[in-house]
Coordinates of C-alpha atoms and ligand atoms in Angstrom, one line a residue:
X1 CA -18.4 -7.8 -2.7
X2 CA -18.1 -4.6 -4.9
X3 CA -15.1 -2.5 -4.3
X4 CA -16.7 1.5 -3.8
X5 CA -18.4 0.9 -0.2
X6 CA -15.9 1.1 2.4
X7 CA -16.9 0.5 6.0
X8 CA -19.6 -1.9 4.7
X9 CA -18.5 -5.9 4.0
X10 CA -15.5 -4.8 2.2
X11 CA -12.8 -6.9 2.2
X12 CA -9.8 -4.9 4.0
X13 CA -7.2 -7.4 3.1
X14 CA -5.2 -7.6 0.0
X15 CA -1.4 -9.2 -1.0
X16 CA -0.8 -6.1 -2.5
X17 CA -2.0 -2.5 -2.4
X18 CA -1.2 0.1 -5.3
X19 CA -1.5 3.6 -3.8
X20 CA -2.4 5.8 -7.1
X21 CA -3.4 5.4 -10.3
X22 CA -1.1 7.1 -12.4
X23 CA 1.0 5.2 -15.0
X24 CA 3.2 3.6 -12.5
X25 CA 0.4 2.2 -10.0
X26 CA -1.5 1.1 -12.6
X27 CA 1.2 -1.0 -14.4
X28 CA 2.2 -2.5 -11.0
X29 CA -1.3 -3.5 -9.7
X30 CA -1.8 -4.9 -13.6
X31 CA 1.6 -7.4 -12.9
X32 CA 0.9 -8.4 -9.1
X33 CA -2.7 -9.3 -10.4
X34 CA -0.7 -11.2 -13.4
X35 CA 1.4 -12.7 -10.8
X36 CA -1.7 -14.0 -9.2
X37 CA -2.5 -11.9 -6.1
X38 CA -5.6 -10.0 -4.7
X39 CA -4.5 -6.7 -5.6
X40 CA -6.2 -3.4 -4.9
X41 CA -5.4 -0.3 -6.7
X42 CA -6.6 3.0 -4.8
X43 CA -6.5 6.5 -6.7
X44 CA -7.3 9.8 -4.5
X45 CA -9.1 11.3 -7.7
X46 CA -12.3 10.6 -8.1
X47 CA -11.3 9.8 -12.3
X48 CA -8.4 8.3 -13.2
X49 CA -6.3 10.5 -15.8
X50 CA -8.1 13.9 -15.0
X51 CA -7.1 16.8 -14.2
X52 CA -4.5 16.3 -17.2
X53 CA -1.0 17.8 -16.0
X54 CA 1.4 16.6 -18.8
X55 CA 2.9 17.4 -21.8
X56 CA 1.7 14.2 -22.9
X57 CA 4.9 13.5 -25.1
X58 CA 6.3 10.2 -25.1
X59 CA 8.8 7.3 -26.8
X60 CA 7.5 4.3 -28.8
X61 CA 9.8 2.3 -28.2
X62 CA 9.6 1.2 -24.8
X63 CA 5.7 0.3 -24.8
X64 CA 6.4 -2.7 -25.4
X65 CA 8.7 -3.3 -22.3
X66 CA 5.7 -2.9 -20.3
X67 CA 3.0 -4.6 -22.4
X68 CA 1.3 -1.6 -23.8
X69 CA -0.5 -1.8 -27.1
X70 CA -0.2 1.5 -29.1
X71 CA -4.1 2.7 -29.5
X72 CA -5.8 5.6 -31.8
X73 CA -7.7 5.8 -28.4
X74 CA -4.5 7.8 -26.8
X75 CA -2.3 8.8 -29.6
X76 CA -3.3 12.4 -30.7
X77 CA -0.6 12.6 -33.3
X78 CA 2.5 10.7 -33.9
X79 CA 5.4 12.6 -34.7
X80 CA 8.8 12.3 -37.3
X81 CA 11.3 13.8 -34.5
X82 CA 12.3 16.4 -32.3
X83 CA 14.0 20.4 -32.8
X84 CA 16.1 22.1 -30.1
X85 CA 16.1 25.5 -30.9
X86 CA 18.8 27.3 -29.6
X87 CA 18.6 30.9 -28.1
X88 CA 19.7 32.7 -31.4
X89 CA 17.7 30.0 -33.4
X90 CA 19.6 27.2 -34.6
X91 CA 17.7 24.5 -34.9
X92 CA 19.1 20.9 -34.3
X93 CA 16.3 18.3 -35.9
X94 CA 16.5 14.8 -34.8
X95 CA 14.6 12.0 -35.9
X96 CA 11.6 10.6 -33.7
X97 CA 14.3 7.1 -33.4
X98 CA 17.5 8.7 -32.1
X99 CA 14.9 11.4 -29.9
X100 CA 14.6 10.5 -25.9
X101 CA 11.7 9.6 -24.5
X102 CA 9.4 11.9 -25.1
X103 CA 9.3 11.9 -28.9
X104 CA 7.5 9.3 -30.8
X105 CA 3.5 10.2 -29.9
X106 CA 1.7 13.1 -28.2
X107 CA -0.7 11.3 -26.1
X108 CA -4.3 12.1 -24.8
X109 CA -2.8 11.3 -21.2
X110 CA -6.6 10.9 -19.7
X111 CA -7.1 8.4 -21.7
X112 CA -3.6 6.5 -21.5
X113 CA -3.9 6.3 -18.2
X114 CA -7.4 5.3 -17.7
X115 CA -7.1 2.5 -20.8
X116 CA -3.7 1.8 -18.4
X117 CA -5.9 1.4 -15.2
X118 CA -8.7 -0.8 -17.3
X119 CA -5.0 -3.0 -17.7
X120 CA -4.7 -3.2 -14.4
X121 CA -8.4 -4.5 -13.9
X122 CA -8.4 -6.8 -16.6
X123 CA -5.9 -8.5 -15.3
X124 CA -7.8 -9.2 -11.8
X125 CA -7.1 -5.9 -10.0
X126 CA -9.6 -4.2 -7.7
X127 CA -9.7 -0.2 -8.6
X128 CA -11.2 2.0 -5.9
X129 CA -11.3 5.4 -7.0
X130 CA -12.4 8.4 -4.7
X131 CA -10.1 6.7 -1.8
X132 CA -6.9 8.3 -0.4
X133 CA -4.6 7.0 1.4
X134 CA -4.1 9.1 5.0
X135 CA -1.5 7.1 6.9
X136 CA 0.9 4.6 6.9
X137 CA 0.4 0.9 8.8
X138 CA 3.7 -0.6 9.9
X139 CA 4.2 -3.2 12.7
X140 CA 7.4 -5.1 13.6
X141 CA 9.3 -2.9 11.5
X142 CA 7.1 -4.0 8.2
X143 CA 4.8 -1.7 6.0
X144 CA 1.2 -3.6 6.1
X145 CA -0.8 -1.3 4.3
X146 CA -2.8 2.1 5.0
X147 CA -5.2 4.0 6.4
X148 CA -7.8 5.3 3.4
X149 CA -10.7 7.6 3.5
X150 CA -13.3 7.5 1.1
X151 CA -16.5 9.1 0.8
X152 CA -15.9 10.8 4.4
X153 CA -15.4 7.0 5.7
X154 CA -11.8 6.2 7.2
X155 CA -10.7 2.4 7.6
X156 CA -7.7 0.3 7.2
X157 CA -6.3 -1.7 4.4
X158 CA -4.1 -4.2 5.0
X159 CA -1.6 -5.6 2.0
X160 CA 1.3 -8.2 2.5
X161 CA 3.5 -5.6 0.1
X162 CA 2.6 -1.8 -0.4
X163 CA 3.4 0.3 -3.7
X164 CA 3.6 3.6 -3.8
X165 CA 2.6 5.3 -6.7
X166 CA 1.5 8.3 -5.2
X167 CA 3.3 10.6 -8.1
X168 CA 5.5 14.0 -7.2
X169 CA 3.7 14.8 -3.9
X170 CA 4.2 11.9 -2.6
X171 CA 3.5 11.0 1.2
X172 CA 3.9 7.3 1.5
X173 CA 7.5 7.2 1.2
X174 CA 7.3 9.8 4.0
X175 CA 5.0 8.7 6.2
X176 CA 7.2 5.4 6.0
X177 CA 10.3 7.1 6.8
X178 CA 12.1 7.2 3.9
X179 CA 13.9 10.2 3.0
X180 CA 12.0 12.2 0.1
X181 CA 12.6 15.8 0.6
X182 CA 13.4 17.8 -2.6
X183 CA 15.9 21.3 -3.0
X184 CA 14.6 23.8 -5.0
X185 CA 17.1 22.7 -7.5
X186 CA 15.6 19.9 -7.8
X187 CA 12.2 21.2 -8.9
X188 CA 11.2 22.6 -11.7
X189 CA 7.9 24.3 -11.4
X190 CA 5.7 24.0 -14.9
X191 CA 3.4 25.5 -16.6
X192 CA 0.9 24.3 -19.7
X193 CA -1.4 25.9 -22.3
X194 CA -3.3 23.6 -24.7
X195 CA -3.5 25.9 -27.3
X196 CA -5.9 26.0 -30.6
X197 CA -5.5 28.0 -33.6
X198 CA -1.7 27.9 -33.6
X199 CA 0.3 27.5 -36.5
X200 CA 3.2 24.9 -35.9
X201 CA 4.8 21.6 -37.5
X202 CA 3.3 18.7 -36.2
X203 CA 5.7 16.4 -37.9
X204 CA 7.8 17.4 -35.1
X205 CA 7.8 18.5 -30.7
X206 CA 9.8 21.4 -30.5
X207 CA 12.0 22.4 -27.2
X208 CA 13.2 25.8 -27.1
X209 CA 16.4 26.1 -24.2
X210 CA 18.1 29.3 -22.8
X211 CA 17.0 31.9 -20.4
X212 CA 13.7 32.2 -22.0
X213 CA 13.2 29.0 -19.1
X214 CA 15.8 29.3 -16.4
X215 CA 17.1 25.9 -15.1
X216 CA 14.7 24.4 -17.6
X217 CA 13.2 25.0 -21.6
X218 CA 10.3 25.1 -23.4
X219 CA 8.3 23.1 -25.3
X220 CA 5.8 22.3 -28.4
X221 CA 4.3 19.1 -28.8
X222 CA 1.7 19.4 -30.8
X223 CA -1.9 17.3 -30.6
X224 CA -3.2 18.0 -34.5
X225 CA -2.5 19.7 -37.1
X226 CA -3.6 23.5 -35.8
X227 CA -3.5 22.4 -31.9
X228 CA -0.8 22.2 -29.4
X229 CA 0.4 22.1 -26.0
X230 CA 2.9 24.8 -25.3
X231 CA 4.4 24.9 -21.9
X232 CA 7.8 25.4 -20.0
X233 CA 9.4 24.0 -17.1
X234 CA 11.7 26.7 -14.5
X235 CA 14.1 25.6 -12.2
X236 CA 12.3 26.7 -8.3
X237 CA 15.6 27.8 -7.2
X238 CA 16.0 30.3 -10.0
X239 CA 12.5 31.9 -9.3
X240 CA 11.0 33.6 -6.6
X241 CA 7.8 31.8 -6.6
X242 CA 6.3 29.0 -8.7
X243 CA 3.6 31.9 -10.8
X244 CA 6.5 33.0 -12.1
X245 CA 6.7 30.1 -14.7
X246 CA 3.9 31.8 -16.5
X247 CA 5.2 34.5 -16.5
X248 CA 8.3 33.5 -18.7
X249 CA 5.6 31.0 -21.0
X250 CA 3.6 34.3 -21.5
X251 CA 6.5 36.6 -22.1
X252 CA 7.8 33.9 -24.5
X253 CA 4.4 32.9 -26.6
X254 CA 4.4 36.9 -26.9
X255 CA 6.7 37.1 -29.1
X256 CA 6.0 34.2 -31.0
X257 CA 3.3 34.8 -33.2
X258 CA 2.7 31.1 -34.7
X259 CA 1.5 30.8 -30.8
X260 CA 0.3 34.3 -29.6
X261 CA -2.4 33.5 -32.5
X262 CA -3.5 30.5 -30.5
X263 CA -6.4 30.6 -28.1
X264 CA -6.1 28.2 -25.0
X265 CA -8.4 25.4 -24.0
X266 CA -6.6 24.4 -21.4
X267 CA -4.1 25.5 -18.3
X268 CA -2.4 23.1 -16.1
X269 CA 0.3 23.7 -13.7
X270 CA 2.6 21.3 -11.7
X271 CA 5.8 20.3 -10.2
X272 CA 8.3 18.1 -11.5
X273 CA 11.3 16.7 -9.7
X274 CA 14.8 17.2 -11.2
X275 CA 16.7 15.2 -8.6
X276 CA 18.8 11.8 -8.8
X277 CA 16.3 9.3 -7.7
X278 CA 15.7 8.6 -4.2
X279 CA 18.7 7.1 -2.2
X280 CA 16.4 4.3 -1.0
X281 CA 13.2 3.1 -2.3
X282 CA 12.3 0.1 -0.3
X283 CA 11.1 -0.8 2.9
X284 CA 10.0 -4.2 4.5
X285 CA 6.9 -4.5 2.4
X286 CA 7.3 -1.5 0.7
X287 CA 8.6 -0.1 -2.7
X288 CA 7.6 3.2 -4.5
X289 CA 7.3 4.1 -8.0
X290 CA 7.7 6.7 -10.9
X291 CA 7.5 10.2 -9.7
X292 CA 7.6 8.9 -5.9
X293 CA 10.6 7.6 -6.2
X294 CA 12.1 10.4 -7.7
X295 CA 12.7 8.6 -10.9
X296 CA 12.1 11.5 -13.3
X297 CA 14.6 12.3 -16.2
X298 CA 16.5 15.3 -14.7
X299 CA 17.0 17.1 -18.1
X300 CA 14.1 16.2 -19.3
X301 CA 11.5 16.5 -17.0
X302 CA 9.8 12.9 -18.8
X303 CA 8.7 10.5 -16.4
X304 CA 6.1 8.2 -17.9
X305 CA 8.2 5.8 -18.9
X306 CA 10.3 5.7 -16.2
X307 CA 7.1 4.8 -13.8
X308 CA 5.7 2.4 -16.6
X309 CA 9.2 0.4 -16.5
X310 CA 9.6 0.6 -12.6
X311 CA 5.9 -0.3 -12.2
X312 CA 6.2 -3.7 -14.2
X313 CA 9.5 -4.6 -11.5
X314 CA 7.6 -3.4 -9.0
X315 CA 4.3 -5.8 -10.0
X316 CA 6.9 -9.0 -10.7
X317 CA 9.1 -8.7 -7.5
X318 CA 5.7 -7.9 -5.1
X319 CA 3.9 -11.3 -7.0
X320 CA 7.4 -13.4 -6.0
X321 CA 7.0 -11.8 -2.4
X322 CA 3.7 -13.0 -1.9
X323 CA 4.4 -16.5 -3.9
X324 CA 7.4 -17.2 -1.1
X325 CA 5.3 -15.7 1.7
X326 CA 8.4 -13.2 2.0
X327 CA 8.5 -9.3 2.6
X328 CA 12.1 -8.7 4.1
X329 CA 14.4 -6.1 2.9
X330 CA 16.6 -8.6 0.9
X331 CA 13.0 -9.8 -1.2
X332 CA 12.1 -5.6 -2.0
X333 CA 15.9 -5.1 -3.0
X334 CA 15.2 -7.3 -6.1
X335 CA 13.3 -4.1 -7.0
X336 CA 15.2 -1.6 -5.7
X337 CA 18.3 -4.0 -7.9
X338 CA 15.8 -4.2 -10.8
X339 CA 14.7 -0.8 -11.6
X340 CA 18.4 0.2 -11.0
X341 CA 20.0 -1.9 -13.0
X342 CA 17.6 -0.5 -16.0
X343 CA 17.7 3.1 -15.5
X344 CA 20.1 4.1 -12.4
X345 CA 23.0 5.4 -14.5
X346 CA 21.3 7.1 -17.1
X347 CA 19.2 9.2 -13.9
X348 CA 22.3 9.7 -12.1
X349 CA 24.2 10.8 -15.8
X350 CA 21.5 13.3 -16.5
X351 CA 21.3 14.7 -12.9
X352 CA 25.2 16.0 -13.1
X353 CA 24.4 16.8 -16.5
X354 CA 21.3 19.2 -15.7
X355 CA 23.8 20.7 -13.1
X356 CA 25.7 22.1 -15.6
X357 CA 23.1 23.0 -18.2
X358 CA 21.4 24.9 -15.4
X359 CA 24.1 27.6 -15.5
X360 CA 25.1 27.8 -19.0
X361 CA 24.6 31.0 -20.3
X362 CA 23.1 31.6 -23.7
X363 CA 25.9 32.4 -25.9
X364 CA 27.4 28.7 -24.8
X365 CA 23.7 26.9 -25.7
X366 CA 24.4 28.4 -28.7
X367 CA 27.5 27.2 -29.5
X368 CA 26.6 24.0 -28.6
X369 CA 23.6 23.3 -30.5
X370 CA 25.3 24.7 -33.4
X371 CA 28.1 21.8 -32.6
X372 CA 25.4 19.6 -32.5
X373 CA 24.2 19.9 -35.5
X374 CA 27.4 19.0 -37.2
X375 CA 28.2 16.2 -35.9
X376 CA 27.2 12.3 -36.7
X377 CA 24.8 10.8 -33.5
X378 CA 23.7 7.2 -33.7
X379 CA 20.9 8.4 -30.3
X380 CA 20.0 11.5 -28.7
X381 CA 21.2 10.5 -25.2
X382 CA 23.6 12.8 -23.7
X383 CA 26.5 10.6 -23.5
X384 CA 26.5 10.0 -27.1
X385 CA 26.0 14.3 -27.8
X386 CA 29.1 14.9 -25.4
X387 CA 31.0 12.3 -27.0
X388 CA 30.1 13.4 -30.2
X389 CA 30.7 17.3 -30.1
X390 CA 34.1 16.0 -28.0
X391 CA 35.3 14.5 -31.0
X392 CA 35.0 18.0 -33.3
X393 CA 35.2 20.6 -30.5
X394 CA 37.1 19.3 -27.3
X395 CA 37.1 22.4 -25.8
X396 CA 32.9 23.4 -25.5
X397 CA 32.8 20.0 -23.5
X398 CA 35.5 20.2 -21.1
X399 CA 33.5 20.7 -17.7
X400 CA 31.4 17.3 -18.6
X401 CA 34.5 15.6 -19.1
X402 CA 34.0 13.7 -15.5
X403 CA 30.9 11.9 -16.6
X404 CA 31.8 11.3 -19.9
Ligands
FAD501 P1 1.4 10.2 -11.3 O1 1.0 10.2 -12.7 O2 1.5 11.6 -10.7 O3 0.2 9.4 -10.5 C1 0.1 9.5 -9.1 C2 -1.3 9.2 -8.7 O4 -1.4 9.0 -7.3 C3 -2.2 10.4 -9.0 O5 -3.3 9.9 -9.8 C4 -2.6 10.9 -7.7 O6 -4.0 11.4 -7.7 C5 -2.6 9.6 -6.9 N1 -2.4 9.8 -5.4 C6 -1.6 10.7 -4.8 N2 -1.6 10.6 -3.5 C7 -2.6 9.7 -3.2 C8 -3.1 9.1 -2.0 N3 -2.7 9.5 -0.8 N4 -4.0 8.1 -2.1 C9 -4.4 7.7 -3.3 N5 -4.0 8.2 -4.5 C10 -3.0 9.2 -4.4 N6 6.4 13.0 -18.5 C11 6.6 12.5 -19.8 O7 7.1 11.3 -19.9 N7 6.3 13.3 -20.9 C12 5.9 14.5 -20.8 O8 5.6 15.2 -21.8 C13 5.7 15.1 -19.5 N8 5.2 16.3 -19.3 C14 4.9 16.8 -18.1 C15 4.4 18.1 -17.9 C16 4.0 18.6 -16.7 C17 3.4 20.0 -16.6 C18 4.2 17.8 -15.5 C19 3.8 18.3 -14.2 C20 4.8 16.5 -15.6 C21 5.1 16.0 -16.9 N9 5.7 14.7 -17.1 C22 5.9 14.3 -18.3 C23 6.0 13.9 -15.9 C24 4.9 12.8 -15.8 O9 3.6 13.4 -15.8 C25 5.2 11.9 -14.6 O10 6.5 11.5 -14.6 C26 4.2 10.7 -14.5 O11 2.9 11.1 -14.4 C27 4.7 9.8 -13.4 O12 3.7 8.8 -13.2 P2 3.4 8.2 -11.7 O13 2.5 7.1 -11.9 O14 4.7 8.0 -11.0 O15 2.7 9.4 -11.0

């Protein structure tokens, strides 16, 4: 029976349930369907990928981890590397393969993550679009799916594992009872113009740091050769309200004419979490994903391929649940092992990291980018820049000594 008419002869009950189809729940529901169960993939939205609310900037390198074909259907431009552009204007150019992850291609994200959810389908997934999830189901201490509402009708679905993908708002970890409360400090509030007309460098994404953003930066990645998304990212703890993120983009493309000359096409704003990831990410029958789980890069603000990577574990570990007839905590901890064992430390690194950055003044950005740029780096992670700049200048690296 055809998914897309709830309360008639639809079938209710799935192995697994994917709750949103962003990047994350659509690479899980496309490995539980690999792993051969009746999976059902729910987005809220009634189109997957739209309303856009990205910078759209990601790695190459990892697309492969997760079984994703490069395609000129989603790549707007591909660039040679990444500038940090220092509040006095140094520049520190790195190339696209020692960048983080997200440098390599500016992306059309609509259609990345709707080719993404056509994945998912191929491999044998249902995709019900229009259909939120309302409420949690949990008996004998298991998650066993959700109440959904589509098309003004509500009904259960009932899954022998849940995913939550439900990106930076999030409810299903909270309606489950995990703990997914965010500080202001840990949310930066963001702010987008796609910009046409503007006179930039595509060879390269451009991040400009320093008060300009407070708690976070700026940045260019551009889409073509005269078109670009410009937007910024500001800690919520160092504003009074999330508008004022505007406010600082606009004051900034002001007095940058190479943008001011632009005209925009589009405005998007959102929240991004700058937190460690969550504490716990696993229930009986329940794991959550990308954004939900908090796994965001703290100084970066990049979380595609963190959700892309934790979706794939996610997909595997819920087709071995079903396969053993097994949804106990010890099964959803080879997840909650998995996706820590790939990206735990580097979250956790990054999250003291952006506590310090957070409160450097300008004159010290500036001294260390200029450090930066003369010294020898193998990869842009910020392990190897601290070790690096400790070898020539011991002293602007002190207070990161602890997690070095
Ligand atoms: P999402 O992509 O948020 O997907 C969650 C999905 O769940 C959504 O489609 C939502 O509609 C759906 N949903 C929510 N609730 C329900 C419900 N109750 N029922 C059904 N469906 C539901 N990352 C990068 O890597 N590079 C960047 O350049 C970049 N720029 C960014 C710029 C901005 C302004 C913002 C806000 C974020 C940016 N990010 C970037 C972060 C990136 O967008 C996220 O990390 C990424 O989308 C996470 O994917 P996800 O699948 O976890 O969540």
């Amino acid at each position: 029976m055809l998914a897309g008419n709830p309360g008639e002869q639809m079938q209710l009950e799935y192995d697994v349930l994917v709750v949103g189809a962003g990047p994350g729940g659509s690479v899980a529901a496309k490995y539980a369907a690999k792993s051969g169960c009746d999976t059902l993939l729910i987005e809220k939205r009634q189109e997957i990928g739209t309303p856009v609310r990205c910078g759209e900037g990601i790695a190459k390198r990892w697309l492969d981890d997760v079984g994703i074909e490069p395609s000129k259907k989603w790549i707007a431009a591909e660039v040679d590397g990444a500038r940090i552009i220092s509040p006095n204007g140094t520049i520190l150019t790195v190339d696209e393969s020692r960048a983080g992850n997200e440098c390599g291609y500016v992306i059309h994200r609509d259609v990345f993550d709707l080719s993404l959810a056509q994945q998912a389908a191929a491999a044998g997934a249902e995709v019900m679009v229009k259909t939120a999830a309302t409420s949690i189901l949990k008996e004998d201490g298991k998650i066993v799916g959700v109440r959904a509402k589509s098309m003004g009708k509500e009904f259960e679905i009932r899954a022998k594992v849940v995913i939550g993908a439900d990106g930076f708002e999030s409810q299903i970890g909270r309606w489950a009872g995990l703990n997914t409360n965010l500080k202001p400090k840990d949310v930066d509030s963001c702010y987008q113009y796609t910009l046409v007309g503007v006179d930039i460098d595509r060879r390269y994404t451009d991040f400009f740091i320093g008060s300009i953003a407070p708690g976070g930066y700026i940045w260019m990645f551009p889409k073509g050769d005269d078109i670009a998304n410009v937007g910024i990212g500001v800690q919520m703890s160092k504003i009074k309200s999330p508008g004022e993120a505007k406010m600082y983009l606009d004051r900034f493309i002001e007095k940058h004419p190479e943008f001011r000359k632009g005209r925009p096409i589009m405005e998007v704003a959102g929240g991004v979490s700058i937190s460690a990831p969550l504490e716990r990410t696993t229930l009986p029958g329940l794991m959550l994903v990308g954004d939900a789980a908090r796994m965001i890069d703290p100084v970066t603000g990049g979380g595609i391929y963190n959700a892309c990577v934790a979706g794939r574990i996610a997909g595997e570990v819920a087709g071995q649940a079903v396969a053993e007839n097994d949804v106990s905590q010890s099964m959803m901890d080879r997840y909650e092992q998995g996706w820590r064992a790939k990206m735990e430390e580097h979250l956790y690194r990054n999250y003291l990291m952006k506590e310090k950055i957070t409160n450097m003044d300008d004159e010290t950005f500036d001294k260390l980018v200029h450090a930066m740029t003369t010294v020898d780096m193998q990869r842009m992670t910020t392990l190897e820049i601290l070790r690096a700049i400790q070898k020539k200048y011991p002293e602007l690296v002190k207070e990161f000594e602890e997690f070095m």
